[in-house]
Amino acid sequence: MGFLQKYQEYFKEYDRMERDFIDDDKIWSQLNKWANPSKKDVRRVLAKAEKKVRLDPEDAAILIQNKDEETINEMFSLAGKLKKEIYGDRLVFFSPLYISNKCANNCRYCGFRRSNNKVDRRTLTMEEISREVRVMINEGQKRTVLVYGESPETDIDFICQSIRQVYATKCGNGEIRRANINCAPLSREELKKLKEVGIGTFQVFQETYHHQTYRKMHPEDTIKGNYRWRLYAQDRALDVGIDDVAIGVLFGLYDWRFEVMGLLYHTIHLEEKYNGVGPHTISFPRIEPAIGTPYASNPDYAVSDEDFKKLVAILRLSVPYTGLILTARERPEVRREVIPLGVSQIDAGTRIGVGGYSKSMGNMLPDKEQFQLGDTRTLDDVVRETCEMGSLPSFCTACYRAGRTGEEFMEAAKSGFVHNFCMPNAILTLKEYLLDYASHQTRDAGEKAIKKHVDGIKNEKIKGFMVKALKRLEKGERDIRL
Ligand code: SAM
Ligand code: SF4
């Protein structure tokens, strides 16, 4: 286990700590204290949430434990309202790129785990990465998240090289303009290298915040077996100046109510330690079946669709300025219901097989996949539906490229910035998509959405700029942004 030994030194920093910031007993005592909140309790919290402040754990516990239909509906409508006020009608689009399914860990729920011999193992070469990226670009993608197992083959130098390869790949008018990273927790030295290449968000999901369940899911003789090494992954990234970090839970491993509290405590920890900068986004995947992985088909705490809706709305109410990502693990009908509750980002046109974009031609590759996707529609279909539902698909990457990240982004998000910058940029990137990649039907739906949203711009100066910029895009100019 030479690979694991390399990390033993790093682990010492955390082994010395008396406790970490997740106190399991405290979380349960808060949930138990509010086991049966009254309508009045719930409405008191909703009145606080309406002011767009981050809620405290006890507030969240009240919402989590609420079983009253009338006030649950009030929670849903306030979550939708906050989403609209803070983010507008925008929905940011991306798709993941799976670089390698080789993994030294043995997470019980994951198709990539070391002991699964049903999976055909692969790491993309640089040339194959370019091939995948070209397919993604030609479908209209501008943003991606690169996904890696944890293996000596995909060490930090390989990760950096693969990111450079993604950015260097151009095709017609297109390119990937923002690459986020979802990989194993890294050391500060490794994270410094990652910062130098220029990444978007650094994502690590804790999977479960419940210590005992974490131990059950992640064998001790693996790197991932160390709870605190993972829990402090975002701290280390922020320490070296990567200021867009993301957190997440894999729902189904433990009680969803506890996990929502865990996400909130993690947010509070980061905000308190890093000058108000909490996570840039939160992800909340539910476990999906995976080849050779019986646990994934029968998890201990499967979350129902109703509870899933509730937890998304509670996250939106609790952390109003944090992006919420809903992945294509979910079926289209679930996505339709959940998006209006506060989601700000989705993936579409997703392939999760390693080599899936260039090889599958629309089909899945079960022997190279980590789990099964719920939404296998094309990007074009999802863009069209989003426009028809009154929202505005956005491929915008302006903030990251202008250096508006971390603290600066948080400040901007709290002012009228979103309406003056993000909405116009969303419109401009949608227009590029319609011109270069969309089907006729999608173009019609998209043009209607653009007209509606340009008409809705209140600032006359910005509106004038937009009318001209849209014409410039029609004439062939690209990448116009505010
Ligand atoms: N290997 C890295 C790690 O574990 O952090 C990053 C990549 S891992 C492939 C990305 C995420 O996929 C995990 O953090 C986990 O939440 C999720 N995942 C694993 N198994 C899953 C399953 N059966 N269904 C849905 N999501 C799953
Ligand atoms: Fe490896 Fe990540 Fe899958 Fe665990 S979740 S087996 S670390 S790829």
Coordinates of C-alpha atoms and ligand atoms in Angstrom, one line a residue:
M1 CA 0.0 0.0 0.0
G2 CA 2.7 2.5 -1.0
F3 CA 0.2 4.9 -2.3
L4 CA -1.6 5.1 1.1
Q5 CA 1.7 5.5 2.9
K6 CA 2.4 8.7 1.1
Y7 CA -0.6 10.2 2.8
Q8 CA 0.1 9.0 6.3
E9 CA 2.3 12.1 6.9
Y10 CA -0.5 14.4 5.8
F11 CA -3.0 12.7 8.0
K12 CA -1.0 13.6 11.1
E13 CA -2.2 17.2 10.9
Y14 CA -5.7 16.0 11.4
D15 CA -5.1 13.1 13.8
R16 CA -3.8 15.7 16.3
M17 CA -7.1 17.5 16.4
E18 CA -9.3 16.9 19.3
R19 CA -12.5 17.2 17.4
D20 CA -13.6 18.4 14.0
F21 CA -16.5 20.8 13.2
I22 CA -19.1 18.0 12.8
D23 CA -20.6 17.1 16.2
D24 CA -22.9 14.2 15.5
D25 CA -24.6 14.3 18.9
K26 CA -25.2 18.0 18.7
I27 CA -26.8 17.7 15.3
W28 CA -29.1 14.9 16.5
S29 CA -30.0 16.9 19.7
Q30 CA -31.0 19.9 17.5
L31 CA -33.1 17.7 15.2
N32 CA -34.7 16.0 18.2
K33 CA -35.4 19.3 20.0
W34 CA -37.5 20.4 16.9
A35 CA -39.0 16.9 16.3
N36 CA -42.5 18.5 15.9
P37 CA -42.3 22.2 15.1
S38 CA -45.5 24.2 15.0
K39 CA -46.7 26.2 12.0
K40 CA -45.7 29.3 13.9
D41 CA -42.1 28.0 14.4
V42 CA -41.8 27.2 10.7
R43 CA -43.2 30.6 9.7
R44 CA -40.8 32.4 12.0
V45 CA -37.9 30.7 10.1
L46 CA -39.5 31.5 6.8
A47 CA -39.7 35.2 7.7
K48 CA -36.0 35.1 8.5
A49 CA -35.2 33.3 5.3
E50 CA -37.1 35.9 3.3
K51 CA -34.4 38.4 4.3
K52 CA -31.9 36.3 2.4
V53 CA -29.6 35.6 5.3
R54 CA -27.9 32.3 5.9
L55 CA -29.9 30.3 8.4
D56 CA -28.6 28.9 11.7
P57 CA -28.6 25.1 12.3
E58 CA -31.6 25.3 14.6
D59 CA -33.6 27.2 12.0
A60 CA -32.7 24.5 9.4
A61 CA -33.7 21.8 12.0
I62 CA -37.2 23.3 12.2
L63 CA -37.6 23.3 8.4
I64 CA -36.2 19.8 8.2
Q65 CA -38.6 18.4 10.8
N66 CA -41.6 20.1 9.4
K67 CA -44.2 17.6 8.3
D68 CA -47.2 19.9 7.8
E69 CA -48.3 20.1 4.2
E70 CA -49.4 23.7 4.2
T71 CA -46.2 25.1 5.5
I72 CA -44.1 22.7 3.4
N73 CA -45.8 24.3 0.4
E74 CA -44.9 27.7 1.8
M75 CA -41.3 26.5 2.0
F76 CA -41.4 25.5 -1.6
S77 CA -42.8 28.8 -2.8
L78 CA -40.4 30.9 -0.8
A79 CA -37.4 28.8 -2.1
G80 CA -38.6 29.4 -5.7
K81 CA -39.0 33.1 -5.0
L82 CA -35.5 33.5 -3.5
K83 CA -34.0 31.7 -6.4
K84 CA -35.6 34.1 -8.8
E85 CA -34.7 37.2 -6.9
I86 CA -31.1 36.2 -6.4
Y87 CA -30.3 34.3 -9.6
G88 CA -33.0 35.5 -12.0
D89 CA -34.4 33.0 -14.4
R90 CA -31.0 31.7 -15.3
L91 CA -30.0 28.1 -15.2
V92 CA -26.3 27.4 -15.8
F93 CA -25.4 24.4 -18.0
F94 CA -22.4 22.2 -17.9
S95 CA -21.4 18.6 -18.6
P96 CA -18.9 16.3 -16.8
L97 CA -16.0 14.7 -18.4
Y98 CA -14.8 11.4 -16.9
I99 CA -11.1 11.2 -17.3
S100 CA -10.3 7.9 -15.5
N101 CA -12.2 5.2 -13.6
K102 CA -9.1 3.7 -12.0
C103 CA -9.3 3.9 -8.3
A104 CA -7.4 2.7 -5.3
N105 CA -10.3 3.3 -2.9
N106 CA -13.1 0.9 -2.2
C107 CA -16.2 3.0 -1.5
R108 CA -19.1 0.6 -1.1
Y109 CA -21.5 2.5 -3.3
C110 CA -19.3 3.3 -6.3
G111 CA -18.9 1.3 -9.5
F112 CA -15.3 2.5 -9.8
R113 CA -14.2 1.0 -6.5
R114 CA -11.1 -1.1 -6.5
S115 CA -12.7 -4.5 -5.9
N116 CA -15.3 -4.2 -8.6
N117 CA -14.1 -6.5 -11.4
K118 CA -17.1 -5.9 -13.6
V119 CA -15.7 -2.5 -14.8
D120 CA -13.4 -2.1 -17.7
R121 CA -10.7 0.2 -16.4
R122 CA -9.4 3.1 -18.5
T123 CA -7.6 6.4 -18.2
L124 CA -7.9 8.7 -21.2
T125 CA -4.8 9.7 -23.0
M126 CA -4.2 13.3 -23.9
E127 CA -5.3 12.7 -27.4
E128 CA -8.5 10.9 -26.2
I129 CA -9.2 13.9 -23.9
S130 CA -9.1 16.2 -26.9
R131 CA -11.3 13.9 -28.9
E132 CA -13.9 13.9 -26.0
V133 CA -13.7 17.7 -25.7
R134 CA -14.2 18.2 -29.4
V135 CA -17.4 16.2 -29.2
M136 CA -18.5 18.2 -26.2
I137 CA -17.7 21.5 -27.9
N138 CA -19.6 20.5 -31.0
E139 CA -22.6 19.8 -28.9
G140 CA -22.4 23.3 -27.5
Q141 CA -20.8 22.8 -24.1
K142 CA -18.7 25.6 -22.6
R143 CA -18.3 24.4 -19.1
T144 CA -17.2 21.1 -17.7
V145 CA -16.3 19.3 -14.5
L146 CA -13.4 16.9 -14.9
V147 CA -13.9 13.7 -12.9
Y148 CA -11.1 11.4 -11.7
G149 CA -10.8 8.3 -9.5
E150 CA -7.9 8.3 -7.0
S151 CA -5.0 6.4 -8.4
P152 CA -1.2 6.9 -8.9
E153 CA -1.9 7.0 -12.6
T154 CA -3.9 10.2 -12.2
D155 CA -1.6 12.0 -9.9
I156 CA -1.5 15.8 -9.7
D157 CA 0.8 16.2 -12.6
F158 CA -1.5 14.1 -14.8
I159 CA -4.5 16.1 -13.6
C160 CA -2.7 19.4 -14.5
Q161 CA -1.7 18.1 -17.9
S162 CA -5.3 17.0 -18.6
I163 CA -6.7 20.4 -17.6
R164 CA -4.2 22.1 -20.0
Q165 CA -5.3 19.7 -22.7
V166 CA -9.0 20.6 -22.2
Y167 CA -8.3 24.3 -22.4
A168 CA -6.0 23.9 -25.4
T169 CA -8.6 22.0 -27.5
K170 CA -10.5 24.4 -29.9
C171 CA -13.1 23.5 -32.4
G172 CA -14.8 26.0 -34.8
N173 CA -16.2 28.8 -32.8
G174 CA -16.1 26.8 -29.6
E175 CA -13.9 25.9 -26.6
I176 CA -14.3 24.9 -23.0
R177 CA -14.0 28.1 -21.1
R178 CA -14.3 26.8 -17.5
A179 CA -13.1 23.4 -16.2
N180 CA -14.1 22.6 -12.6
I181 CA -12.4 19.6 -10.9
N182 CA -14.0 16.7 -9.0
C183 CA -11.1 14.6 -7.7
A184 CA -9.8 13.2 -4.4
P185 CA -8.8 15.6 -1.6
L186 CA -5.3 17.0 -2.3
S187 CA -2.4 18.3 -0.3
R188 CA -1.6 22.0 -0.2
E189 CA 1.4 21.5 -2.5
E190 CA -0.8 19.7 -5.0
L191 CA -3.5 22.3 -4.8
K192 CA -0.9 25.0 -5.5
K193 CA -0.2 23.3 -8.8
L194 CA -3.9 23.1 -9.6
K195 CA -4.3 26.8 -9.0
E196 CA -1.5 27.6 -11.4
V197 CA -3.2 25.8 -14.3
G198 CA -6.4 27.8 -13.7
I199 CA -9.3 25.8 -12.5
G200 CA -12.9 26.8 -11.9
T201 CA -14.4 25.2 -8.8
F202 CA -12.6 22.6 -6.7
Q203 CA -15.2 20.0 -5.7
V204 CA -15.0 17.3 -3.1
F205 CA -18.1 15.7 -1.7
Q206 CA -17.9 14.5 1.9
E207 CA -20.4 11.7 0.9
T208 CA -21.7 11.4 4.4
Y209 CA -21.0 13.7 7.4
H210 CA -22.0 11.0 9.9
H211 CA -18.7 9.6 11.3
Q212 CA -19.8 6.1 11.9
T213 CA -21.5 5.7 8.5
Y214 CA -18.4 7.2 6.8
R215 CA -16.3 4.5 8.4
K216 CA -18.7 1.8 7.2
M217 CA -18.7 3.0 3.6
H218 CA -14.9 3.7 3.3
P219 CA -12.6 1.0 4.4
E220 CA -9.8 2.1 6.8
D221 CA -7.0 0.7 4.6
T222 CA -7.8 3.3 1.9
I223 CA -7.0 6.9 1.6
K224 CA -10.6 7.8 1.5
G225 CA -11.0 6.0 4.8
N226 CA -9.7 9.2 6.5
Y227 CA -12.8 11.3 7.3
R228 CA -10.9 14.5 8.3
W229 CA -8.5 14.5 5.4
R230 CA -11.6 14.8 3.3
L231 CA -13.5 17.1 5.6
Y232 CA -10.7 19.7 5.4
A233 CA -10.1 19.4 1.7
Q234 CA -11.8 22.7 1.0
D235 CA -9.8 24.4 3.8
R236 CA -6.6 23.4 2.2
A237 CA -7.8 24.7 -1.2
L238 CA -8.8 28.0 0.3
D239 CA -5.4 28.2 2.2
V240 CA -3.5 28.2 -1.1
G241 CA -5.9 30.7 -2.8
I242 CA -8.3 28.5 -4.7
D243 CA -11.3 30.5 -3.7
D244 CA -14.2 28.7 -5.5
V245 CA -14.7 25.4 -3.6
A246 CA -17.7 23.1 -3.6
I247 CA -19.2 20.6 -1.1
G248 CA -21.7 17.8 -1.4
V249 CA -23.4 14.8 0.1
L250 CA -24.2 11.5 -1.6
F251 CA -27.7 11.1 -0.4
G252 CA -28.8 7.5 0.6
L253 CA -25.9 6.6 2.8
Y254 CA -27.4 8.1 6.0
D255 CA -30.4 10.0 7.2
W256 CA -31.0 13.0 4.8
R257 CA -32.0 15.2 7.7
F258 CA -28.6 14.8 9.4
E259 CA -26.8 15.3 6.1
V260 CA -28.5 18.6 5.4
M261 CA -27.4 19.8 8.8
G262 CA -23.8 18.6 8.0
L263 CA -23.8 20.6 4.8
L264 CA -24.9 23.7 6.7
Y265 CA -22.2 23.2 9.4
H266 CA -19.6 22.8 6.7
T267 CA -20.8 26.1 5.1
I268 CA -20.7 27.9 8.5
H269 CA -17.2 26.5 9.2
L270 CA -15.8 27.9 5.9
E271 CA -17.6 31.2 6.2
E272 CA -16.3 31.7 9.7
K273 CA -12.7 30.8 8.8
Y274 CA -12.4 32.4 5.4
N275 CA -13.9 35.9 5.7
G276 CA -17.5 35.0 4.8
V277 CA -16.5 32.9 1.8
G278 CA -18.7 29.8 2.0
P279 CA -18.9 27.1 -0.7
H280 CA -19.5 28.3 -4.2
T281 CA -21.8 25.4 -4.9
I282 CA -23.5 22.5 -3.1
S283 CA -24.2 19.2 -4.9
F284 CA -26.7 16.6 -3.6
P285 CA -26.5 13.5 -5.7
R286 CA -28.7 10.5 -4.8
I287 CA -27.2 7.1 -5.1
E288 CA -27.9 5.4 -8.4
P289 CA -27.5 1.7 -9.3
A290 CA -24.1 0.8 -10.6
I291 CA -22.7 -2.3 -12.3
G292 CA -21.2 -4.8 -9.9
T293 CA -22.3 -2.7 -6.9
P294 CA -25.2 -4.3 -5.0
Y295 CA -25.1 -1.6 -2.3
A296 CA -26.0 1.1 -4.8
S297 CA -29.3 -0.6 -5.7
N298 CA -30.2 -1.1 -2.1
P299 CA -28.8 1.8 0.0
D300 CA -29.5 2.0 3.7
Y301 CA -31.3 5.4 3.6
A302 CA -32.8 5.8 0.1
V303 CA -34.3 9.3 -0.2
S304 CA -37.8 9.5 -1.6
D305 CA -38.7 12.1 -4.3
E306 CA -40.8 14.0 -1.8
D307 CA -38.0 14.2 0.7
F308 CA -35.6 15.1 -2.1
K309 CA -37.7 18.1 -3.0
K310 CA -37.9 19.2 0.6
L311 CA -34.1 19.0 1.1
V312 CA -33.4 21.0 -2.0
A313 CA -35.9 23.7 -0.9
I314 CA -34.3 23.7 2.6
L315 CA -30.8 24.2 1.2
R316 CA -32.0 27.1 -1.0
L317 CA -33.6 28.7 2.1
S318 CA -30.6 28.0 4.4
V319 CA -27.8 29.2 2.1
P320 CA -29.4 31.7 -0.3
Y321 CA -26.2 32.8 -2.0
T322 CA -24.7 29.3 -2.7
G323 CA -25.2 27.7 -6.1
L324 CA -27.2 24.4 -6.1
I325 CA -26.3 21.8 -8.6
L326 CA -28.8 19.1 -9.7
T327 CA -27.2 16.4 -11.8
A328 CA -28.4 14.2 -14.6
R329 CA -28.5 11.3 -12.2
E330 CA -32.1 12.4 -11.7
R331 CA -34.9 11.5 -14.1
P332 CA -36.3 14.3 -16.3
E333 CA -39.6 14.4 -14.4
V334 CA -37.8 14.8 -11.1
R335 CA -35.6 17.5 -12.6
R336 CA -38.7 19.4 -13.8
E337 CA -40.1 19.5 -10.3
V338 CA -36.9 20.2 -8.4
I339 CA -35.3 22.9 -10.6
P340 CA -37.9 25.5 -9.7
L341 CA -37.2 25.0 -6.0
G342 CA -33.8 26.8 -6.2
V343 CA -31.5 24.9 -8.5
S344 CA -28.9 27.2 -10.2
Q345 CA -26.9 24.7 -12.3
I346 CA -27.6 21.5 -14.1
D347 CA -25.6 19.2 -16.4
A348 CA -27.2 18.1 -19.7
G349 CA -26.1 16.0 -22.7
T350 CA -24.0 14.1 -20.0
R351 CA -22.0 10.9 -20.7
I352 CA -20.4 9.3 -17.7
G353 CA -18.6 6.5 -19.3
V354 CA -14.8 7.1 -19.7
G355 CA -14.6 7.9 -23.4
G356 CA -18.3 8.2 -23.5
Y357 CA -18.7 11.3 -25.6
S358 CA -16.8 10.1 -28.6
K359 CA -17.6 6.4 -28.3
S360 CA -21.2 6.0 -27.3
M361 CA -22.9 7.9 -30.0
G362 CA -25.8 8.5 -27.6
N363 CA -25.7 5.1 -25.9
M364 CA -24.3 4.4 -22.5
L365 CA -21.2 2.4 -21.7
P366 CA -22.2 0.4 -18.6
D367 CA -18.9 -1.3 -18.2
K368 CA -17.0 2.0 -17.9
E369 CA -19.6 3.9 -15.9
Q370 CA -19.7 4.8 -12.3
F371 CA -23.5 4.6 -12.0
Q372 CA -26.6 4.8 -14.2
L373 CA -27.8 8.2 -15.5
G374 CA -31.5 9.2 -15.0
D375 CA -31.6 11.9 -17.7
T376 CA -30.1 10.8 -21.0
R377 CA -31.6 13.5 -23.2
T378 CA -29.4 15.5 -25.5
L379 CA -28.2 19.0 -24.5
D380 CA -30.4 20.4 -27.3
D381 CA -33.5 18.8 -25.9
V382 CA -32.8 20.1 -22.4
V383 CA -32.0 23.6 -23.6
R384 CA -35.2 23.7 -25.6
E385 CA -37.3 22.5 -22.6
T386 CA -35.6 25.0 -20.3
C387 CA -36.5 27.8 -22.7
E388 CA -40.1 26.6 -23.0
M389 CA -40.4 26.5 -19.2
G390 CA -39.6 30.2 -19.1
S391 CA -36.0 29.9 -17.9
L392 CA -32.8 31.0 -19.5
P393 CA -30.1 28.5 -20.2
S394 CA -26.7 30.0 -19.6
F395 CA -23.2 28.9 -20.7
C396 CA -21.6 31.9 -19.1
T397 CA -18.1 31.8 -17.7
A398 CA -17.5 35.5 -17.4
C399 CA -17.0 35.8 -13.6
Y400 CA -14.4 33.2 -13.4
R401 CA -12.5 34.6 -16.4
A402 CA -12.7 38.1 -15.0
G403 CA -11.4 36.9 -11.6
R404 CA -14.7 37.5 -9.8
T405 CA -14.5 34.5 -7.5
G406 CA -14.5 33.8 -3.8
E407 CA -15.2 36.9 -1.6
E408 CA -15.6 39.1 -4.6
F409 CA -18.2 36.9 -6.2
M410 CA -20.1 36.6 -2.9
E411 CA -20.2 40.4 -2.6
A412 CA -21.3 40.8 -6.2
A413 CA -24.0 38.2 -5.8
K414 CA -25.5 40.1 -2.9
S415 CA -25.8 43.4 -4.9
G416 CA -27.9 43.8 -8.0
F417 CA -25.0 42.4 -10.0
V418 CA -26.8 39.3 -11.1
H419 CA -29.4 41.2 -12.9
N420 CA -27.0 43.6 -14.5
F421 CA -24.2 41.1 -15.4
C422 CA -25.3 37.5 -15.2
M423 CA -28.6 37.9 -17.0
P424 CA -27.1 39.7 -20.0
N425 CA -24.2 37.3 -20.1
A426 CA -26.6 34.4 -20.0
I427 CA -28.5 35.8 -22.9
L428 CA -25.3 36.3 -25.0
T429 CA -24.0 32.8 -24.3
L430 CA -27.5 31.3 -25.2
K431 CA -27.5 33.3 -28.4
E432 CA -24.0 31.8 -29.3
Y433 CA -25.4 28.4 -28.6
L434 CA -28.5 29.0 -30.8
L435 CA -26.3 30.3 -33.7
D436 CA -23.7 27.6 -33.6
Y437 CA -25.3 24.4 -32.3
A438 CA -29.1 24.4 -31.8
S439 CA -31.7 22.5 -33.9
H440 CA -34.4 24.6 -35.6
Q441 CA -36.9 23.9 -32.9
T442 CA -34.6 24.9 -30.1
R443 CA -33.5 28.0 -32.0
D444 CA -37.2 29.1 -32.1
A445 CA -37.7 28.4 -28.4
G446 CA -34.4 30.1 -27.6
E447 CA -35.1 33.2 -29.6
K448 CA -38.4 33.6 -27.8
A449 CA -36.7 33.3 -24.4
I450 CA -34.1 35.8 -25.4
K451 CA -36.7 38.4 -26.6
K452 CA -38.6 38.0 -23.4
H453 CA -35.6 38.5 -21.2
V454 CA -34.1 41.4 -23.2
D455 CA -37.5 43.1 -23.1
G456 CA -37.4 42.6 -19.3
I457 CA -34.0 44.4 -18.8
K458 CA -34.8 47.5 -16.8
N459 CA -31.5 49.4 -17.3
E460 CA -31.8 51.1 -20.6
K461 CA -28.0 51.4 -21.1
I462 CA -27.6 47.6 -20.7
K463 CA -30.6 47.0 -22.9
G464 CA -29.1 49.1 -25.7
F465 CA -25.8 47.3 -25.3
M466 CA -27.6 44.0 -25.6
V467 CA -29.5 44.8 -28.7
K468 CA -26.2 45.7 -30.4
A469 CA -24.3 42.8 -29.0
L470 CA -26.8 40.3 -30.2
K471 CA -26.5 41.8 -33.7
R472 CA -22.7 41.5 -33.5
L473 CA -23.0 37.8 -32.6
E474 CA -25.3 37.3 -35.6
K475 CA -22.6 38.8 -37.8
G476 CA -20.1 36.2 -36.5
E477 CA -18.4 37.8 -33.5
R478 CA -18.1 35.5 -30.4
D479 CA -17.4 35.7 -26.7
I480 CA -18.9 39.1 -26.0
R481 CA -19.4 39.5 -22.3
L482 CA -20.0 42.0 -19.6
Ligands
SAM1 N1 -12.9 9.9 -6.8 C1 -13.2 11.2 -6.4 C2 -14.0 11.2 -5.1 O1 -14.4 10.1 -4.7 O2 -14.1 12.2 -4.5 C3 -14.0 12.0 -7.4 C4 -14.8 11.3 -8.4 S1 -16.2 10.4 -7.8 C5 -16.3 9.5 -9.2 C6 -17.5 11.7 -7.8 C7 -18.7 11.5 -6.9 O3 -19.6 10.5 -7.5 C8 -18.4 10.9 -5.5 O4 -18.0 12.0 -4.7 C9 -19.8 10.4 -5.1 O5 -20.6 11.3 -4.4 C10 -20.5 10.1 -6.5 N2 -20.9 8.7 -6.6 C11 -20.2 7.6 -6.3 N3 -20.9 6.5 -6.5 C12 -22.2 6.9 -6.9 C13 -23.4 6.2 -7.2 N4 -23.5 4.9 -7.2 N5 -24.5 7.0 -7.6 C14 -24.4 8.3 -7.6 N6 -23.3 9.0 -7.3 C15 -22.2 8.3 -6.9
SF4_2 FE1 -13.0 6.0 -6.1 FE2 -14.3 8.2 -5.9 FE3 -15.6 6.0 -6.6 FE4 -14.7 6.2 -4.1 S1 -16.3 7.5 -5.1 S2 -14.4 4.4 -5.5 S3 -12.9 7.4 -4.4 S4 -14.1 7.1 -7.7

